[in-house]
Coordinates of C-alpha atoms in Angstrom, one line a residue:
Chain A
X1 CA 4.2 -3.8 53.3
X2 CA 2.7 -1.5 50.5
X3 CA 2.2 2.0 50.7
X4 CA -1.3 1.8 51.4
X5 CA -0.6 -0.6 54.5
X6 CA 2.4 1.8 55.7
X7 CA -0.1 4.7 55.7
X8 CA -2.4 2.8 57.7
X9 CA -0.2 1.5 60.3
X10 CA 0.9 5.1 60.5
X11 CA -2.3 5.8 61.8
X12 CA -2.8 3.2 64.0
X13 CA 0.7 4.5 65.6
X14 CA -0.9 8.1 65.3
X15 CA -4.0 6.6 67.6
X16 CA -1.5 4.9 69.6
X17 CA 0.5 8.3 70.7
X18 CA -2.8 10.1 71.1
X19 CA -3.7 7.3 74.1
X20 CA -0.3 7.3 75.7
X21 CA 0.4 11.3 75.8
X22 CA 3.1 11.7 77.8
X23 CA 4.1 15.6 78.2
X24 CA 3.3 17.6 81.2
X25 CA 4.2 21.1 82.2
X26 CA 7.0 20.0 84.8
X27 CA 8.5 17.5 82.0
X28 CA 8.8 20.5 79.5
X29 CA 10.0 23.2 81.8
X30 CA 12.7 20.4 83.1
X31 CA 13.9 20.2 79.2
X32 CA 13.9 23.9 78.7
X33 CA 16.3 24.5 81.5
X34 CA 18.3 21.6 82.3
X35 CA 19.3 21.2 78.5
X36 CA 22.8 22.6 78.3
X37 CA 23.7 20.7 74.9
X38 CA 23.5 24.3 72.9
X39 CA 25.7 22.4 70.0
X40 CA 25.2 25.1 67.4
X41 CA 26.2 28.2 70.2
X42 CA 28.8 26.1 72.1
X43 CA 30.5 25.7 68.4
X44 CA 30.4 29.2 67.9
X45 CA 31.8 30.1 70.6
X46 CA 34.7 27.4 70.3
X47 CA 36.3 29.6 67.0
X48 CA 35.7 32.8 68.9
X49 CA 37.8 31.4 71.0
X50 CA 39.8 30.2 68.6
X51 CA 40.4 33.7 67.2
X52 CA 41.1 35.5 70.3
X53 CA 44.0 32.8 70.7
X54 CA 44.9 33.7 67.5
X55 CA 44.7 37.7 67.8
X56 CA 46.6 37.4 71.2
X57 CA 49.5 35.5 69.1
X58 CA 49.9 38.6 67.0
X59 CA 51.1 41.3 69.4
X60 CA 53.4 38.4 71.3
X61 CA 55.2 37.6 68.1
X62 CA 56.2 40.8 67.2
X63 CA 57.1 42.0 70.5
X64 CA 59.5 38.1 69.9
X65 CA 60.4 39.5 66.5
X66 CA 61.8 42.9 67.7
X67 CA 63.3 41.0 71.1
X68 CA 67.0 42.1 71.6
X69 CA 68.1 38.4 72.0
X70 CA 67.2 37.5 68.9
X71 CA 68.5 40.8 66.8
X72 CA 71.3 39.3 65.0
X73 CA 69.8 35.7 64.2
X74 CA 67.8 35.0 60.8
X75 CA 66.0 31.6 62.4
X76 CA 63.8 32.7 65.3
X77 CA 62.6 36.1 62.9
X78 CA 61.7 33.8 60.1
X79 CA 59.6 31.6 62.8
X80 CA 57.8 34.7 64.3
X81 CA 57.3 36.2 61.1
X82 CA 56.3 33.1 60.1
X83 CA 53.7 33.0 62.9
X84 CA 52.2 36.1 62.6
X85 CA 51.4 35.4 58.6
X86 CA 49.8 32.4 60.1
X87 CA 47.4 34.1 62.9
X88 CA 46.7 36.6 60.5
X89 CA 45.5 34.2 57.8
X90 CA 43.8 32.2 61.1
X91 CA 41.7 34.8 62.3
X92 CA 40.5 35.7 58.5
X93 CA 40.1 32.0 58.1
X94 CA 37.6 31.8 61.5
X95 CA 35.7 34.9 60.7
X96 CA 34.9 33.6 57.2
X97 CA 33.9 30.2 58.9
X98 CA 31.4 31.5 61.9
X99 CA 29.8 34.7 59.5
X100 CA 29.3 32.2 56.5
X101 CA 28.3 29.1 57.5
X102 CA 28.1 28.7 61.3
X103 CA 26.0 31.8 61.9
X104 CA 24.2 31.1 58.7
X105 CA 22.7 27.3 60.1
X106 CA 19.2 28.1 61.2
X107 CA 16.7 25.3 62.3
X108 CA 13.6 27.5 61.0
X109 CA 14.7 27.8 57.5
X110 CA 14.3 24.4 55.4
X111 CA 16.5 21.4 55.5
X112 CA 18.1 21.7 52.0
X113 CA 19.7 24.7 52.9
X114 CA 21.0 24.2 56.4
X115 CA 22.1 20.6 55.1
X116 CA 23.8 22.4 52.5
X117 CA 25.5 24.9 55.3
X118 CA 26.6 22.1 57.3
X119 CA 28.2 20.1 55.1
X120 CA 30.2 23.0 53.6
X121 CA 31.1 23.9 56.9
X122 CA 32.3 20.3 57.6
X123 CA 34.7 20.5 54.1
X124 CA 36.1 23.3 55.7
X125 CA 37.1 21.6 58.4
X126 CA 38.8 18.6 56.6
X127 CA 40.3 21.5 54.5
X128 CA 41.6 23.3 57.7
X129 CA 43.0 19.7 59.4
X130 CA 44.7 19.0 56.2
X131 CA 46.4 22.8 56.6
X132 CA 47.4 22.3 60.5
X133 CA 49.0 18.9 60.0
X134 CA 50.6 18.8 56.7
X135 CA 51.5 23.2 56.5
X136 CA 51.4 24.6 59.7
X137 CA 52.7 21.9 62.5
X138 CA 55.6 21.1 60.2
X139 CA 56.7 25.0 58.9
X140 CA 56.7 25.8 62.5
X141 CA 58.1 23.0 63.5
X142 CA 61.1 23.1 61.2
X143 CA 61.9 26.8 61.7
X144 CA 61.6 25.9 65.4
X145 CA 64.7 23.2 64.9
X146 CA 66.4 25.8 62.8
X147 CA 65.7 28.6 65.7
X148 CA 67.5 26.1 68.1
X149 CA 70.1 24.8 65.9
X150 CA 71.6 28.6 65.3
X151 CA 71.3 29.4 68.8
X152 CA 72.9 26.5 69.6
X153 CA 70.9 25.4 72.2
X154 CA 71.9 22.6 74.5
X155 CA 70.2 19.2 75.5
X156 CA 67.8 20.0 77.8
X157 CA 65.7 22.9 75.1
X158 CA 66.5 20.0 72.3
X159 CA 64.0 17.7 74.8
X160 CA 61.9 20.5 76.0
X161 CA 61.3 21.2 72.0
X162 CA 60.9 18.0 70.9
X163 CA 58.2 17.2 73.9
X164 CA 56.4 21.0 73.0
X165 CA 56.0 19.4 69.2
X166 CA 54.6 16.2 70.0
X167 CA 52.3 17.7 72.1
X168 CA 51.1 20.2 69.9
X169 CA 50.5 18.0 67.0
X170 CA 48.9 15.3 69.7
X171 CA 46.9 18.3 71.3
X172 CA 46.0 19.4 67.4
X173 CA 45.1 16.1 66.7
X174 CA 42.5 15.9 70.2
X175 CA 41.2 18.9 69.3
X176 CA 40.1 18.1 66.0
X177 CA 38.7 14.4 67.2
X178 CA 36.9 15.8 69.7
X179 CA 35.5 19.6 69.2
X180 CA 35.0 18.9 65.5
X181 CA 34.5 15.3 65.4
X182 CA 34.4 15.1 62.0
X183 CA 33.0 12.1 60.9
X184 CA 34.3 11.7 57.0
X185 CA 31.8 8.5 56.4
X186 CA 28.4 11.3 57.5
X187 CA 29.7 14.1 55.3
X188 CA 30.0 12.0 52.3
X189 CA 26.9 10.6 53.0
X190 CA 25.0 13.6 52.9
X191 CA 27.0 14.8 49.9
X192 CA 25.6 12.6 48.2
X193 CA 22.5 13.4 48.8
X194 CA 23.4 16.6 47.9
X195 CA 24.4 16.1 43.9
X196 CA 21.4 13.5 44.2
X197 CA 19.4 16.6 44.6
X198 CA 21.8 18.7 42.1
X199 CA 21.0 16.2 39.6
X200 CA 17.2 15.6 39.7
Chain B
X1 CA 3.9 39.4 76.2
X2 CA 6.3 38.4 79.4
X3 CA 8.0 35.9 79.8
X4 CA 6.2 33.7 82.0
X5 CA 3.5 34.0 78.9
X6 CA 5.3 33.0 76.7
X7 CA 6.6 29.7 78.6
X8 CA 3.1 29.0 79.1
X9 CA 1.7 29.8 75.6
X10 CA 4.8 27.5 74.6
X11 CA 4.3 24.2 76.8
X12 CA 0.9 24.5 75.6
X13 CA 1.9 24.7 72.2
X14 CA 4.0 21.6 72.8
X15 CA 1.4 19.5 74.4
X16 CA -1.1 19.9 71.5
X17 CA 1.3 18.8 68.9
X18 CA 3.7 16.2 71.1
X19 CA 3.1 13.5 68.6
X20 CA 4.1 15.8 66.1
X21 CA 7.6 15.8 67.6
X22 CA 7.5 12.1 68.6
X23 CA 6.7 11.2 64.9
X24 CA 9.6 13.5 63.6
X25 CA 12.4 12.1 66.1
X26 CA 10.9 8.4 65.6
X27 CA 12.3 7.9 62.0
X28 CA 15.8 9.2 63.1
X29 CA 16.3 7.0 66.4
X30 CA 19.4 5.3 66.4
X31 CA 21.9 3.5 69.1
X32 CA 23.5 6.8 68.9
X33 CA 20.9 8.9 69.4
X34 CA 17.6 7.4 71.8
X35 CA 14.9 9.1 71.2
X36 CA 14.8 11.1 74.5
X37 CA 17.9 12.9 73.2
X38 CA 16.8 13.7 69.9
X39 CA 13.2 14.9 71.4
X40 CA 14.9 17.0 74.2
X41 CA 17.0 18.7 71.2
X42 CA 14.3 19.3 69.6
X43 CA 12.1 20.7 72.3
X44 CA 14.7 22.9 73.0
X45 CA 15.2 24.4 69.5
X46 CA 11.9 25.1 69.3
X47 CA 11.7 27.2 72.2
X48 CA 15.0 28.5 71.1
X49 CA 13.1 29.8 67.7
X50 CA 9.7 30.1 69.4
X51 CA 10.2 33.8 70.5
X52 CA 10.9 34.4 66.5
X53 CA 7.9 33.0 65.1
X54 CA 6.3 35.6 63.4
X55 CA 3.3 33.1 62.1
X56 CA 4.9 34.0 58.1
X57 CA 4.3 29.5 57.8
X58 CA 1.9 27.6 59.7
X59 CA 2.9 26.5 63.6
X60 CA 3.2 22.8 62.0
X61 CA 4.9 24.2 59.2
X62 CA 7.6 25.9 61.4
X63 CA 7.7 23.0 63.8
X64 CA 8.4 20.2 61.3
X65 CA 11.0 22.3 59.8
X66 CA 12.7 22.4 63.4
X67 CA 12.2 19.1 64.2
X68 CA 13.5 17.9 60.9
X69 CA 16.5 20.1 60.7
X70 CA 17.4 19.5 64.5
X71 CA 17.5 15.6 63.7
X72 CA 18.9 15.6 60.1
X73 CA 21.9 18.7 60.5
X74 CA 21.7 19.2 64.5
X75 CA 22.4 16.1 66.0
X76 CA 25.4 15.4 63.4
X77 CA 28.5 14.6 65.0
X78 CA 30.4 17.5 64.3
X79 CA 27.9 20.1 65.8
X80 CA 27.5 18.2 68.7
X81 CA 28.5 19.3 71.7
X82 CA 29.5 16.1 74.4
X83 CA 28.1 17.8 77.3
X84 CA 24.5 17.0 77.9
X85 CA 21.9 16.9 81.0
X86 CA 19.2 14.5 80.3
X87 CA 15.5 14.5 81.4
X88 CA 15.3 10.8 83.0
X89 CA 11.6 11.1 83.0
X90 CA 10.8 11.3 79.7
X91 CA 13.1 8.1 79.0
X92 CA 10.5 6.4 81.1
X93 CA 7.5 7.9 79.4
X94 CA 9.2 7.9 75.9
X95 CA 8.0 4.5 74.3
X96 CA 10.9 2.9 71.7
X97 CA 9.6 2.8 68.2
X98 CA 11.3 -0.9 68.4
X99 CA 9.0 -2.2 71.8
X100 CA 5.7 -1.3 69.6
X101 CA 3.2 -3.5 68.2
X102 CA 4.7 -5.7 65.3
X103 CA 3.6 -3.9 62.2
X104 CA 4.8 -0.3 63.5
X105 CA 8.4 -1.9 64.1
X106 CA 8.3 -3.2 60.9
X107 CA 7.3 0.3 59.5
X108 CA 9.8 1.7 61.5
X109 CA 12.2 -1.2 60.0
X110 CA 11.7 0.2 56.7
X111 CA 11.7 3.5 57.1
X112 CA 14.7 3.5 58.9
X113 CA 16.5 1.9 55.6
X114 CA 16.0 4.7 53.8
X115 CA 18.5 8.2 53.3
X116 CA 18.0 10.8 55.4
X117 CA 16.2 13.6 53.4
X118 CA 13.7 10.7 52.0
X119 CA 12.5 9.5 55.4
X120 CA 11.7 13.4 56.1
X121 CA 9.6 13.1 53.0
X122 CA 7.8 9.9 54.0
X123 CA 7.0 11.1 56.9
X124 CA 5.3 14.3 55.8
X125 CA 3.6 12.1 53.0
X126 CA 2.0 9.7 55.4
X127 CA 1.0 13.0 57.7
X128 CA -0.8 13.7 54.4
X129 CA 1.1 17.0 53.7
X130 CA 0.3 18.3 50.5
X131 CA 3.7 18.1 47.8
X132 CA 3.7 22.2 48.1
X133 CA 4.0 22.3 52.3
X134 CA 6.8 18.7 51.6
X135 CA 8.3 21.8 49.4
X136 CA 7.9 24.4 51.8
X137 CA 9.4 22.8 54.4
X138 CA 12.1 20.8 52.9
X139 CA 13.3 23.5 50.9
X140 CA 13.1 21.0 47.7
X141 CA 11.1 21.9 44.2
X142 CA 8.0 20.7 43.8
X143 CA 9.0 18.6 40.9
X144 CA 12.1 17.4 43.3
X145 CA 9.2 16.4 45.8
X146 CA 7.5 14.5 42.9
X147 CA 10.0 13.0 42.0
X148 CA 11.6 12.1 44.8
X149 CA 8.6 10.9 46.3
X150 CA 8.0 8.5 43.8
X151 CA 11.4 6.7 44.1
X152 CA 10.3 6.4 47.3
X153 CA 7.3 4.7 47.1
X154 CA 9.6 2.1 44.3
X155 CA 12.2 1.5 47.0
X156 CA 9.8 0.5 49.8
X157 CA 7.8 -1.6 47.4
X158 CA 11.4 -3.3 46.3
X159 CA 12.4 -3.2 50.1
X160 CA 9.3 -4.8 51.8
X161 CA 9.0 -7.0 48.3
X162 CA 12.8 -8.6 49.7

């Protein structure tokens, strides 16, 4: 099929639509309000969320920092310290994701651009999985054991500790599969499409 | 204008250019996304942007933009949101491009083998958009669109050649 034949058969499928219209008013108004796939908002929202987790972590560590029952032991300290660092760097971390790229994706502009938003976005995320799994999970996670080991905890904490890690790295791991869904095959597909356009 | 205006200046707006939409979501169906989902998503972007159209592009310019964007960045899996309430009617009134005559499917056949951003091009070529409104609304150069446009034209000569 040459060019000139696809152009024609593109208007004999433009004749074909103009016999078969399909769209009344009650088919519309059903798609304007039973549509509740808002993917752009509902993402949004999810890393407000996210940081309002985060800013509530803040206040709840340090009142565990200055806790009595931990006054005289390094561990714990170092692991709410440790926490706080993290929440703080979080919450910079999701403001700088929602004001410059998710809040920045808008269908009326052209495709180069919002392409070009989404896929950074998308690095972002493999950047901020790679951080959770391989700096965050395990930092806390070792200055958990530590916590435990100096305050020489017994059986039942060792089990309710080790089940509170799995969980969290399991729950981390859902999360990312399933909010984020990020599909590593899709963004390098469209990266490539990106230099291709770099490079012409 | 209120807003019962407005939902009626808008479904009319959507009737008269329906196979606009169709056209748009036809060269991005997939298994994982029928064409009744991407045309509901679309639909509803538009009226999502509709009370921002301030007529600085054409309606057609503004709505391919949407359309496009919607099925090229919106629908990818890591904006998407699982949760969704589909309108069973329009399945039924929705035709497949694949249970059309047998030169659109093979049309469709070939479009479908090309990259994303060059089956948004082909389309606005064969809907005989000039290379400055491809520009406009893809957001490319107008040497880009050139260009592009006439790798495109080699690769379905080498693909319907095959």
């Amino acid at each position: 099929m040459d060019l000139e034949e696809l152009k024609n058969t593109w208007m004999a499928l433009d004749e074909q639509l103009k016999k078969n219209e399909v769209l009344n008013k009650q088919i519309v108004r059903e798609m304007l309000y039973k549509k509740s796939n808002k993917s752009l908002n509902w993402l949004v929202n999810m890393e407000f969320m996210g940081t309002i987790l985060l800013l509530f972590t803040i206040p709840l560590c340090f009142w565990l920092y200055n806790a009595p029952i931990y006054k005289n032991i390094t561990a714990p300290k170092i692991l709410f310290l440790v926490a706080i660092i993290f929440a703080i760097l979080g919450v910079i971390w999701y403001f700088y994701k929602i004001l410059k790229y998710l809040l920045r994706i808008d269908f009326s502009m052209n495709i180069k651009d919002n392409i070009q938003s989404v896929n950074e976005y998308a690095i972002l995320i493999k950047k901020e999985k790679f951080v959770s799994y391989f700096i965050v999970i395990p930092v806390l996670s070792l200055l958990g054991i530590w916590g435990y080991y100096e305050l020489h905890a017994n059986l039942l904490l060792w089990i309710l500790l080790t089940v509170a890690l799995i969980f969290a790295t399991l729950m981390t791991y859902w999360l990312y599969k399933k909010i984020y869904d990020a599909n590593i095959q899709s963004i390098k597909k469209s990266l490539e499409e990106l230099e291709e356009l770099k490079e012409e | 204008m209120n807003s019962f205006d407005i939902e009626k200046a808008f479904i009319e707006l959507i009737q008269e250019n329906e196979r606009l939409i169709y056209k748009v979501c036809s060269i991005y169906v997939s298994d994982e996304f029928p064409i009744a989902d991407l045309y509901q998503e679309v639909i509803y972007n538009l009226w999502r942007g509709f009370p921002k159209f301030r007529n600085e592009c054409s309606v057609s310019t503004w709505m391919y933009r949407i359309a496009l964007n919607t099925c090229i960045t919106g629908m990818r899996k890591e904006l998407r949101c699982p949760q969704r309430v589909p309108v069973h009617e329009l399945k039924e009134y929705l035709i497949e491009p694949e249970s059309m005559e047998e030169n659109i499917q093979e049309m469709y056949e070939l479009i479908h083998q090309l990259k994303t951003l060059e089956r948004a091009i082909i389309l606005l070529y064969l809907e005989e958009k000039s290379y400055q409104e491809i520009a406009d609304i893809t957001g490319l150069t107008l040497n880009n669109v050139a260009v592009k446009l006439k790798r495109i034209k080699e690769k379905l000569k080498k693909m319907s050649e095959n």
